[in-house]
Short mmCIF file of C-alpha atoms and ligand atoms in Angstrom, two decimals:
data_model
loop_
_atom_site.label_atom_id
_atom_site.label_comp_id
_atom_site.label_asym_id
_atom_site.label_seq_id
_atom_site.Cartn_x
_atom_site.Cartn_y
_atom_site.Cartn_z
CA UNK B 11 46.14 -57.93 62.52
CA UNK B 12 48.59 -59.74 59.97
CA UNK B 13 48.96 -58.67 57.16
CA UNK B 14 50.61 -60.90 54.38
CA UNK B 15 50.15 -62.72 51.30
CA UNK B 16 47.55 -60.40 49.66
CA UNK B 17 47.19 -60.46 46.06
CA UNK B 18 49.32 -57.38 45.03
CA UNK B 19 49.64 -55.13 42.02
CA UNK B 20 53.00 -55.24 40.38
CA UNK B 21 55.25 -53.27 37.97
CA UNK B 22 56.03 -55.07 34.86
CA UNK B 23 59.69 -56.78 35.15
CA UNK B 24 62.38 -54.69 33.79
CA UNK B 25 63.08 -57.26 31.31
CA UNK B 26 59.51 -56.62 29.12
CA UNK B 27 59.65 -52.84 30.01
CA UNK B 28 62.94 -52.60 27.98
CA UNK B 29 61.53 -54.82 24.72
CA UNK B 30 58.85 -52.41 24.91
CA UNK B 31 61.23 -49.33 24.52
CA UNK B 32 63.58 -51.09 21.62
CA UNK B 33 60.18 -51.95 19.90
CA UNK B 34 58.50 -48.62 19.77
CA UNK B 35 62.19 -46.95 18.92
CA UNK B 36 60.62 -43.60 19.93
CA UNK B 37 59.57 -41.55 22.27
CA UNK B 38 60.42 -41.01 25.91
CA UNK B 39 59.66 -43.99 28.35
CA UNK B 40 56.49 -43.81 30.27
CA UNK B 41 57.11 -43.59 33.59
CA UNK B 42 56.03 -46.71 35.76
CA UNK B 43 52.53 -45.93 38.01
CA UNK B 44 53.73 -43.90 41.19
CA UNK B 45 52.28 -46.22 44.95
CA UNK B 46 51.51 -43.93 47.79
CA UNK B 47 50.68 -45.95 50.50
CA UNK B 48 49.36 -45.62 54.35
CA UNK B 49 47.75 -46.94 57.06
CA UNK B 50 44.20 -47.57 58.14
CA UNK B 51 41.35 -49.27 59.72
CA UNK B 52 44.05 -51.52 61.07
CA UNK B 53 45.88 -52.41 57.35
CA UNK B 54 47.11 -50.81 54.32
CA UNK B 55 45.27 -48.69 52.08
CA UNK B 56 47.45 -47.61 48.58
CA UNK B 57 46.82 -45.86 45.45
CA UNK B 58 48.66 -46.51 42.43
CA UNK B 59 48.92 -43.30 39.88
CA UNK B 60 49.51 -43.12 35.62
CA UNK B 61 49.87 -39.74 36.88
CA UNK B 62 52.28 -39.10 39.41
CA UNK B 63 51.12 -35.44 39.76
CA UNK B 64 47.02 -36.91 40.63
CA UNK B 65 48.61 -39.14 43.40
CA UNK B 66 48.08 -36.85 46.75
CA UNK B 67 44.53 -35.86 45.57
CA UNK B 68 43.99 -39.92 45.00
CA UNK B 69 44.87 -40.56 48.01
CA UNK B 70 43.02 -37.79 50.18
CA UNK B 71 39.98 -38.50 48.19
CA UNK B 72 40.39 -42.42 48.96
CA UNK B 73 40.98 -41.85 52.56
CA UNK B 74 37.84 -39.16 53.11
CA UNK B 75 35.76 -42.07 51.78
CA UNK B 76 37.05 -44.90 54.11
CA UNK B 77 36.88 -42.34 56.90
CA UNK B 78 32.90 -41.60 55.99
CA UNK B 79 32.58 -45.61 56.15
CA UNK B 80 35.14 -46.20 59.19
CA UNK B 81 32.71 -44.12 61.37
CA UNK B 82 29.69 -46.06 60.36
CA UNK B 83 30.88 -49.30 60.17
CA UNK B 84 34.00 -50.12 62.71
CA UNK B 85 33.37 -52.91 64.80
CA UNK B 86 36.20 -50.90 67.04
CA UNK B 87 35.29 -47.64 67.64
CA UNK B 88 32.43 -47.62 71.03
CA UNK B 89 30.22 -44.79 68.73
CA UNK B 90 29.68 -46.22 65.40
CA UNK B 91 26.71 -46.89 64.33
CA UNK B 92 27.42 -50.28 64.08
CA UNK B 93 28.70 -50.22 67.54
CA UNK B 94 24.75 -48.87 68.63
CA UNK B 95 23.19 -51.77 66.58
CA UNK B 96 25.36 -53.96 68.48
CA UNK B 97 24.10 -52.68 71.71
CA UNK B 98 20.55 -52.52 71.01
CA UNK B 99 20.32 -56.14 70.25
CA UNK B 100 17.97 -57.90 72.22
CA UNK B 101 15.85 -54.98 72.96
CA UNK B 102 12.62 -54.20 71.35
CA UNK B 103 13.44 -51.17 69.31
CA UNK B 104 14.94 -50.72 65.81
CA UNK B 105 17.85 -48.84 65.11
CA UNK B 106 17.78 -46.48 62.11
CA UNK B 107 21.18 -47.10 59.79
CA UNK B 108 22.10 -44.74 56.81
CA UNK B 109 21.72 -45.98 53.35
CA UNK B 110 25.47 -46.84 53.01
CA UNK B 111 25.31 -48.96 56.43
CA UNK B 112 21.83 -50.66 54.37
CA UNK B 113 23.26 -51.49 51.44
CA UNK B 114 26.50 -53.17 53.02
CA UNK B 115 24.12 -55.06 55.42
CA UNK B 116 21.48 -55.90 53.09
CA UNK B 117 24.42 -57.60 50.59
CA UNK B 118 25.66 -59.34 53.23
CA UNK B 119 21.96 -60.72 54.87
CA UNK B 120 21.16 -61.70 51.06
CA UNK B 121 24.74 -63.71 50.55
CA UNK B 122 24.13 -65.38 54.04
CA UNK B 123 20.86 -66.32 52.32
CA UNK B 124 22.30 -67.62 49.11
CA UNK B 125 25.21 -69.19 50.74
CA UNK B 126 23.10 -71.18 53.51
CA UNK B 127 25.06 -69.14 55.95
CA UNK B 128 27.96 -69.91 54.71
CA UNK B 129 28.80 -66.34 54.42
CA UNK B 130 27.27 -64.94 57.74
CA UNK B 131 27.70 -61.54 58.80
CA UNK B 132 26.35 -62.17 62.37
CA UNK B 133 29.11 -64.22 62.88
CA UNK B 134 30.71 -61.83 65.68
CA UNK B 135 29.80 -64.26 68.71
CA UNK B 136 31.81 -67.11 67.20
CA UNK B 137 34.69 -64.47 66.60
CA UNK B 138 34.49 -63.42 69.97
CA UNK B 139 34.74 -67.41 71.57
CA UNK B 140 37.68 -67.44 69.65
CA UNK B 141 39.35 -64.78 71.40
CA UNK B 142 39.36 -62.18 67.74
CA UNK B 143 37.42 -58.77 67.84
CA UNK B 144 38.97 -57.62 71.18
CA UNK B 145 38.28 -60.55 73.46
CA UNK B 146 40.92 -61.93 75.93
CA UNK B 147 43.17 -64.15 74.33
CA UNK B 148 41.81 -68.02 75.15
CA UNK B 149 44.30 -70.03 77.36
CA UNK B 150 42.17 -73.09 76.11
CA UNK B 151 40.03 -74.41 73.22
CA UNK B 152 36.85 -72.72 73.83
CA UNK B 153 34.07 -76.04 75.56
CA UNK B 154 31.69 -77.37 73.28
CA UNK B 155 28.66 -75.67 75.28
CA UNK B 156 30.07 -72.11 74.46
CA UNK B 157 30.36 -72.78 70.74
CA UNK B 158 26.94 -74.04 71.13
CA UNK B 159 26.06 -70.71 73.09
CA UNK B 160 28.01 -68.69 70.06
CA UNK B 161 26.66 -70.73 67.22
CA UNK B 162 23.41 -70.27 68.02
CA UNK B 163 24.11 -66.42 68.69
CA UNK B 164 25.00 -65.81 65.05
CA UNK B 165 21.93 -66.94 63.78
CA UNK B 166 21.63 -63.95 60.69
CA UNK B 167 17.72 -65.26 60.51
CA UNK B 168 16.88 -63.45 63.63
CA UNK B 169 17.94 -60.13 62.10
CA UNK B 170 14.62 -57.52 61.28
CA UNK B 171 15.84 -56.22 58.25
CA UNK B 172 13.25 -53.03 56.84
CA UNK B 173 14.27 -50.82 54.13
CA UNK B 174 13.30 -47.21 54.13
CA UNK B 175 13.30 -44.32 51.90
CA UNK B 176 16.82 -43.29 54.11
CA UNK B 177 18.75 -46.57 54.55
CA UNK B 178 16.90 -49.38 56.54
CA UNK B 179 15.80 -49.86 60.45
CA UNK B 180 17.94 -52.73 62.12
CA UNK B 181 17.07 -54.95 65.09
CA UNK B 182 19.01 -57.68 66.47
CA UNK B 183 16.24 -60.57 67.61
CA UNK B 184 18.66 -61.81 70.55
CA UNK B 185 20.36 -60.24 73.56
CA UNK B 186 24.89 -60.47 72.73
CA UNK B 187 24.05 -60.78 69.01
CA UNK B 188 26.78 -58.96 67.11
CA UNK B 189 27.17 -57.73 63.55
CA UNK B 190 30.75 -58.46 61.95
CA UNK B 191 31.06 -57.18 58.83
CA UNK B 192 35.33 -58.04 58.46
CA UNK B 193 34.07 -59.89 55.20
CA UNK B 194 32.44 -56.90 53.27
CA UNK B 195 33.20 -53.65 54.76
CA UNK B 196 36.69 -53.21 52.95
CA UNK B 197 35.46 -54.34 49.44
CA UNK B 198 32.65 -51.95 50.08
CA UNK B 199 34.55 -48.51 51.25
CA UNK B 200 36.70 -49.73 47.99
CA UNK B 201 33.80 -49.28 45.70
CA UNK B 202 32.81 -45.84 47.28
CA UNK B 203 36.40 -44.55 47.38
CA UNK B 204 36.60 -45.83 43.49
CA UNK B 205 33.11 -43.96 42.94
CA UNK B 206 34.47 -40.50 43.99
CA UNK B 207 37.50 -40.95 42.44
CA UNK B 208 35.57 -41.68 39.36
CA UNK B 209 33.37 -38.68 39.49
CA UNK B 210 36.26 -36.41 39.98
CA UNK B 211 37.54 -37.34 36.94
CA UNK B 212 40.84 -39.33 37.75
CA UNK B 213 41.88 -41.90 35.24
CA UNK B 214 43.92 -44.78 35.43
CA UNK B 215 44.50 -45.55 38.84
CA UNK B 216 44.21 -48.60 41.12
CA UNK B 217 42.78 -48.60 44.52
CA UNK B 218 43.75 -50.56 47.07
CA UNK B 219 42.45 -51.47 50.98
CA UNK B 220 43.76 -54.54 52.52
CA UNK B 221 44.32 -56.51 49.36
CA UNK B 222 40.89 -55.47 47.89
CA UNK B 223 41.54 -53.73 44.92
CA UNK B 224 39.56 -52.10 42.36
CA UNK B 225 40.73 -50.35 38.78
CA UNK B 226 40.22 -47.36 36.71
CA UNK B 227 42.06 -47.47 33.50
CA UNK B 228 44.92 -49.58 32.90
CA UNK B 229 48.76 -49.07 33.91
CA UNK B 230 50.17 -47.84 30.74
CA UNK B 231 48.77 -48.13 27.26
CA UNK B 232 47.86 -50.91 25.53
CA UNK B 233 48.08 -52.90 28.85
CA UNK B 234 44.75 -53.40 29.00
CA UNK B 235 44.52 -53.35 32.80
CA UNK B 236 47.03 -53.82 35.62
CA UNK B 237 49.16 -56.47 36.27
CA UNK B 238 47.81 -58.25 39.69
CA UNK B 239 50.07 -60.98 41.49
CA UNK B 240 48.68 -63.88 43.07
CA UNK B 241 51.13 -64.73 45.87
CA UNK B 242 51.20 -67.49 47.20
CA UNK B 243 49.60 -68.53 50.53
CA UNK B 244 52.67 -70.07 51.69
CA UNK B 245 54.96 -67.64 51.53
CA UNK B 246 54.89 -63.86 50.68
CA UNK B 247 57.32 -63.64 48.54
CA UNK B 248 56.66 -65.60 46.16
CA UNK B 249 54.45 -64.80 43.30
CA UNK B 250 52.88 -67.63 41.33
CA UNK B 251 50.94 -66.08 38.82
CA UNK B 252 49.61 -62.62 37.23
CA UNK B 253 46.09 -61.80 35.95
CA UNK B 254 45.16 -58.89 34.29
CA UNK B 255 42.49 -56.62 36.06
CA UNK B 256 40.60 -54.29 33.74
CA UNK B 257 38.89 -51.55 34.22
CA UNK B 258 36.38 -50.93 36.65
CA UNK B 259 37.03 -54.64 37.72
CA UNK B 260 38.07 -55.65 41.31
CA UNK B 261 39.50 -58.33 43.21
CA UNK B 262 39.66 -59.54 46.82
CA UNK B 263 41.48 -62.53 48.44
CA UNK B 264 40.68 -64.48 51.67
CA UNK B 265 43.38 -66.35 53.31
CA UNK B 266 43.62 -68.04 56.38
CA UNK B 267 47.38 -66.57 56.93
CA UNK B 268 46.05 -62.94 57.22
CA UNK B 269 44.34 -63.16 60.47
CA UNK B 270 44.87 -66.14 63.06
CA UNK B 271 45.27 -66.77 66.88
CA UNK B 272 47.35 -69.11 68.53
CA UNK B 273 45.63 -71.31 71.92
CA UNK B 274 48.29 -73.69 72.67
CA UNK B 275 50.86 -73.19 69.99
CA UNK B 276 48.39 -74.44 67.48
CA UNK B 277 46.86 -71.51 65.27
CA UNK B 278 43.64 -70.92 64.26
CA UNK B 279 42.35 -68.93 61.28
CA UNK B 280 39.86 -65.76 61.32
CA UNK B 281 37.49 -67.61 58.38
CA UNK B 282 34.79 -69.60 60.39
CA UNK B 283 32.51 -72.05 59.68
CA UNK B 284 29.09 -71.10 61.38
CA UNK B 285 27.51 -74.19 61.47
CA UNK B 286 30.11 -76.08 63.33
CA UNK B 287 31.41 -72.76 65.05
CA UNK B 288 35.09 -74.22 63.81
CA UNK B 289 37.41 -71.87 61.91
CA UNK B 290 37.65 -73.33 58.42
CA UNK B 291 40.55 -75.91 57.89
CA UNK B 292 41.37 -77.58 54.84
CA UNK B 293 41.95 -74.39 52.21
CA UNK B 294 44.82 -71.66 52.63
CA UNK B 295 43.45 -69.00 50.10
CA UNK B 296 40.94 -67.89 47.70
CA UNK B 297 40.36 -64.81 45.27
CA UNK B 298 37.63 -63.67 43.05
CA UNK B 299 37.47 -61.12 40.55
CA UNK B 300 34.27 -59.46 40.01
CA UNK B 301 32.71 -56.18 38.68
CA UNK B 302 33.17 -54.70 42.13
CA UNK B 303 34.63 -54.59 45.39
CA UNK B 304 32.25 -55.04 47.57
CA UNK B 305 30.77 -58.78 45.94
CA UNK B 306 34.70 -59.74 45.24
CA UNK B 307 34.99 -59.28 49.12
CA UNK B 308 31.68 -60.95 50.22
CA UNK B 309 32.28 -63.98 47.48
CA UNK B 310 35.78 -64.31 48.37
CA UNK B 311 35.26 -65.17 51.97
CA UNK B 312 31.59 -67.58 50.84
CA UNK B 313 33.61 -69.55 48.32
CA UNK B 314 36.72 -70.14 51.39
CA UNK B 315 34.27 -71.79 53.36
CA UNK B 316 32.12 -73.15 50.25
CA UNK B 317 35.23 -74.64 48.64
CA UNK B 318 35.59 -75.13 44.90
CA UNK B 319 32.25 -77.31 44.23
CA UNK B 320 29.88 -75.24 46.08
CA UNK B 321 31.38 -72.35 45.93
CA UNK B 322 31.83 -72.26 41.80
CA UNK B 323 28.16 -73.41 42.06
CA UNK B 324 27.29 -70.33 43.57
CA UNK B 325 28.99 -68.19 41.63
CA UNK B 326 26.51 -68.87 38.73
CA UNK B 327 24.67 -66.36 39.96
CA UNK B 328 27.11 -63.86 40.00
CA UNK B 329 27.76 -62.97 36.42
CA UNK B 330 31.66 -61.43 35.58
CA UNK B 331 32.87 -63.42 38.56
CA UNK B 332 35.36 -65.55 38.82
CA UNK B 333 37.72 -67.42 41.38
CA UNK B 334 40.52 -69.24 42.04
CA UNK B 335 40.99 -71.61 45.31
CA UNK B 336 44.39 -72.61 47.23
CA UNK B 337 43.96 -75.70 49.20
CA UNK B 338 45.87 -75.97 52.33
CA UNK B 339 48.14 -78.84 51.27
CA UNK B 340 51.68 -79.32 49.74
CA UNK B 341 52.49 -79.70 46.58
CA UNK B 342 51.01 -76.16 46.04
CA UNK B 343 47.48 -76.64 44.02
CA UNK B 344 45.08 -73.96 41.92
CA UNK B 345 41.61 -74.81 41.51
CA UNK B 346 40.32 -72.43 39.23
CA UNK B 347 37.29 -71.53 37.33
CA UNK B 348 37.31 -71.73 33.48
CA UNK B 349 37.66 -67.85 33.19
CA UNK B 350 40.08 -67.47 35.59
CA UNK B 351 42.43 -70.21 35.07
CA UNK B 352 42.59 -68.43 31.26
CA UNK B 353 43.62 -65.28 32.47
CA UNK B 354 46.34 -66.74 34.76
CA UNK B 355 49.66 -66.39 33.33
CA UNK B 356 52.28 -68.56 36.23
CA UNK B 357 55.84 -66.61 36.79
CA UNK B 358 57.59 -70.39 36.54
CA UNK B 359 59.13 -69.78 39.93
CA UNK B 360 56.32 -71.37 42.16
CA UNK B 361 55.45 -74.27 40.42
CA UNK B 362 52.01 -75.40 40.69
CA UNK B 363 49.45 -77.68 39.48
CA UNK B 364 46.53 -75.95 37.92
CA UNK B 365 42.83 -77.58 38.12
CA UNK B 366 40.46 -75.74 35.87
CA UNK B 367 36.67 -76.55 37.06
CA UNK B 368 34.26 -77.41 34.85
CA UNK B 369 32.50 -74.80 32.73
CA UNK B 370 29.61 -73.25 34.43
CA UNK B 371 25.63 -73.33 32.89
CA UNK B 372 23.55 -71.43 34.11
P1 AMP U 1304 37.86 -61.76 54.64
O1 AMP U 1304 39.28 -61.44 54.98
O2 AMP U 1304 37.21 -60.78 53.72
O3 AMP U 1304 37.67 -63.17 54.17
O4 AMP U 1304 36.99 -61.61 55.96
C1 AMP U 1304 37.28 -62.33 57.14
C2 AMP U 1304 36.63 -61.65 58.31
O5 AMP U 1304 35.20 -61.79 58.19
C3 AMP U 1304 36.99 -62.28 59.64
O6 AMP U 1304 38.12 -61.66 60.21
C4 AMP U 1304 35.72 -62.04 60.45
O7 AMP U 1304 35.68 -60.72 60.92
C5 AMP U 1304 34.62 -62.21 59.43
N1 AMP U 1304 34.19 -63.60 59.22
C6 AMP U 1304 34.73 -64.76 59.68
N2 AMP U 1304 34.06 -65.83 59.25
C7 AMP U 1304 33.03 -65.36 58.48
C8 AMP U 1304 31.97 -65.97 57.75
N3 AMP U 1304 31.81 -67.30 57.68
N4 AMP U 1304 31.11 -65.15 57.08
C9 AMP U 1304 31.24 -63.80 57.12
N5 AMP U 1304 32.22 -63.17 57.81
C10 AMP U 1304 33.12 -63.93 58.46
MG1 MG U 1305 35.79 -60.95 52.26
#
């Protein structure tokens, strides 16, 4: 998996750091937030500490909770319990998921719902024609007749979805049916990592898995957040603007950088579009803030294949969302909603036009 380009939180520049000292003329400086970062589920996980001394807890407490949702929901490892869904498909009995595995499923069957499938969590076939997930690397395009074969695989209607009082019984209506949830998991082990970090009382810290990030306090006082850097999609080291990201707010970004394979020297992106079977051309990155991880990652991957129309359509629904879009075309372009676009201050280095949508009624 590659890794680049995620939205990323950053320290102030030196520059405003000193102004702030010759302002307040007192006092000892406070002491930038202290990144530990490692690795897992295949990408970087990092929290950012106020308190340098709370970091190690942070970061065991972070890790025990994407552990808890690794082994329930890792479309790698041959014994999760997404694996055994997987495996039952076709067959005629449910399989009993826990309520975490239910409520990551049941968000993702209800945005393939209100998205028309353009978010679709059964998407795993089309993956797998592609050569992602584990398959062999394709020598070729994959023939019309297996994206047919795949497309109609991923169909997320012919999913028997039943709540119960301990998490939900699954069964997948077709033989080779296959559950991806790349999209959502991360967002959601985010949110449960940020929930026990929460309840054991840390303050002021910002999570991190695979650019979806989630806040508790702000960096310093008065900040009013953390500083988040929207890089751009066309090269990683350049940042072209910073938002602020308050408190309890997170963010995710979809890009079609992060994941690709090459057939033929030509590469193709991880985002696909299920009706045609087709990975998504046309945008390069998108990123929504919202009052959690888990819908930041599930809207962030709807609106890449919705684009800015449809996809700040949909977002009507989702109050305390907002997004931005990157097309996949030079000169470098932001689409971005009204909210967004107000909280998006550009460094000056990447220039860029900004489009700001039109206001949203509900
Ligand atoms: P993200 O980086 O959150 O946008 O998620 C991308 C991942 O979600 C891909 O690597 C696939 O595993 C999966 N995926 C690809 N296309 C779709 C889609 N249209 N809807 C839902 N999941 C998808
Ligand atoms: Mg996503």
């Amino acid at each position: 998996m590659l890794l680049v380009n995620r939205p990323i939180a950053v320290p102030r520049p030196l520059s405003s750091v000193l102004l702030f000292l010759l302002l307040s003329g007192c006092g000892p400086a406070q002491p930038e937030p202290v990144r530990v970062q490692w690795l897992t589920m295949g990408t970087v996980a990092a929290v950012q500490c106020v308190d340098h001394a709370a970091a190690p807890k942070a970061r065991d407490l972070a890790q025990s909770a994407f552990d808890d949702l690794d082994r329930e929901l890792s479309a790698w490892k041959g014994d999760s319990a997404l694996a055994a869904v997987n495996q039952a498909a076709g067959s005629s009995n449910s399989v009993a998921i826990s309520p975490a595995f239910a409520k990551v499923l049941g968000y993702a069957l209800a945005t393939a719902k209100e998205s028309d499938g353009a978010f679709n969590p059964l998407i795993g076939p089309v993956m797998r024609a592609w050569g992602f997930n584990g398959a062999d690397p394709r020598p070729a395009l994959p023939e019309p007749g297996e994206l047919a074969a795949a497309r109609a695989l991923s169909d997320w209607r012919k999913v028997e979805f039943s709540p119960t009082k301990d998490g939900a019984d699954v069964r997948l209506l077709m033989p080779e049916m296959k559950i991806d949830l790349g999209a959502i998991a991360k967002g959601y082990a985010v949110d449960l990592a940020w929930e026990r970090l929460t309840r054991a009382g840390h303050t002021n810290l910002l999570i991190d898995l695979g650019g979806n990030l989630r806040a508790i306090g702000e960096a310093a006082p008065r900040r009013g957040g953390w500083r988040i850097g929207v890089r751009s999609p066309f090269n990683e080291k350049e940042i072209i603007g910073f938002f602020i990201l308050r408190d309890g707010e997170a963010v995710a970004t979809s890009g079609n950088y992060e994941r690709f394979v090459e057939i033929s020297g030509v590469r193709y992106a991880h985002i696909m579009d299920s009706r045609t079977a087709m990975p998504v051309t046309g945008m390069a990155g998108t990123t929504i803030v919202a009052p959690d991880a888990m819908q930041a990652d599930a809207l962030s991957t709807t609106v890449f294949v919705l684009g800015p129309q449809k996809g700040s359509a949909l977002l009507r629904g989702h109050p305390g969302c907002e997004a931005l879009w990157i097309p996949d075309a030079k000169p470098l372009t932001v689409i971005a909603t009204p909210g967004l676009a107000a909280r998006l201050t550009p460094t000056g280095k990447t220039p860029y036009t900004l489009t700001v949508l039109a206001p949203s009624s509900p």
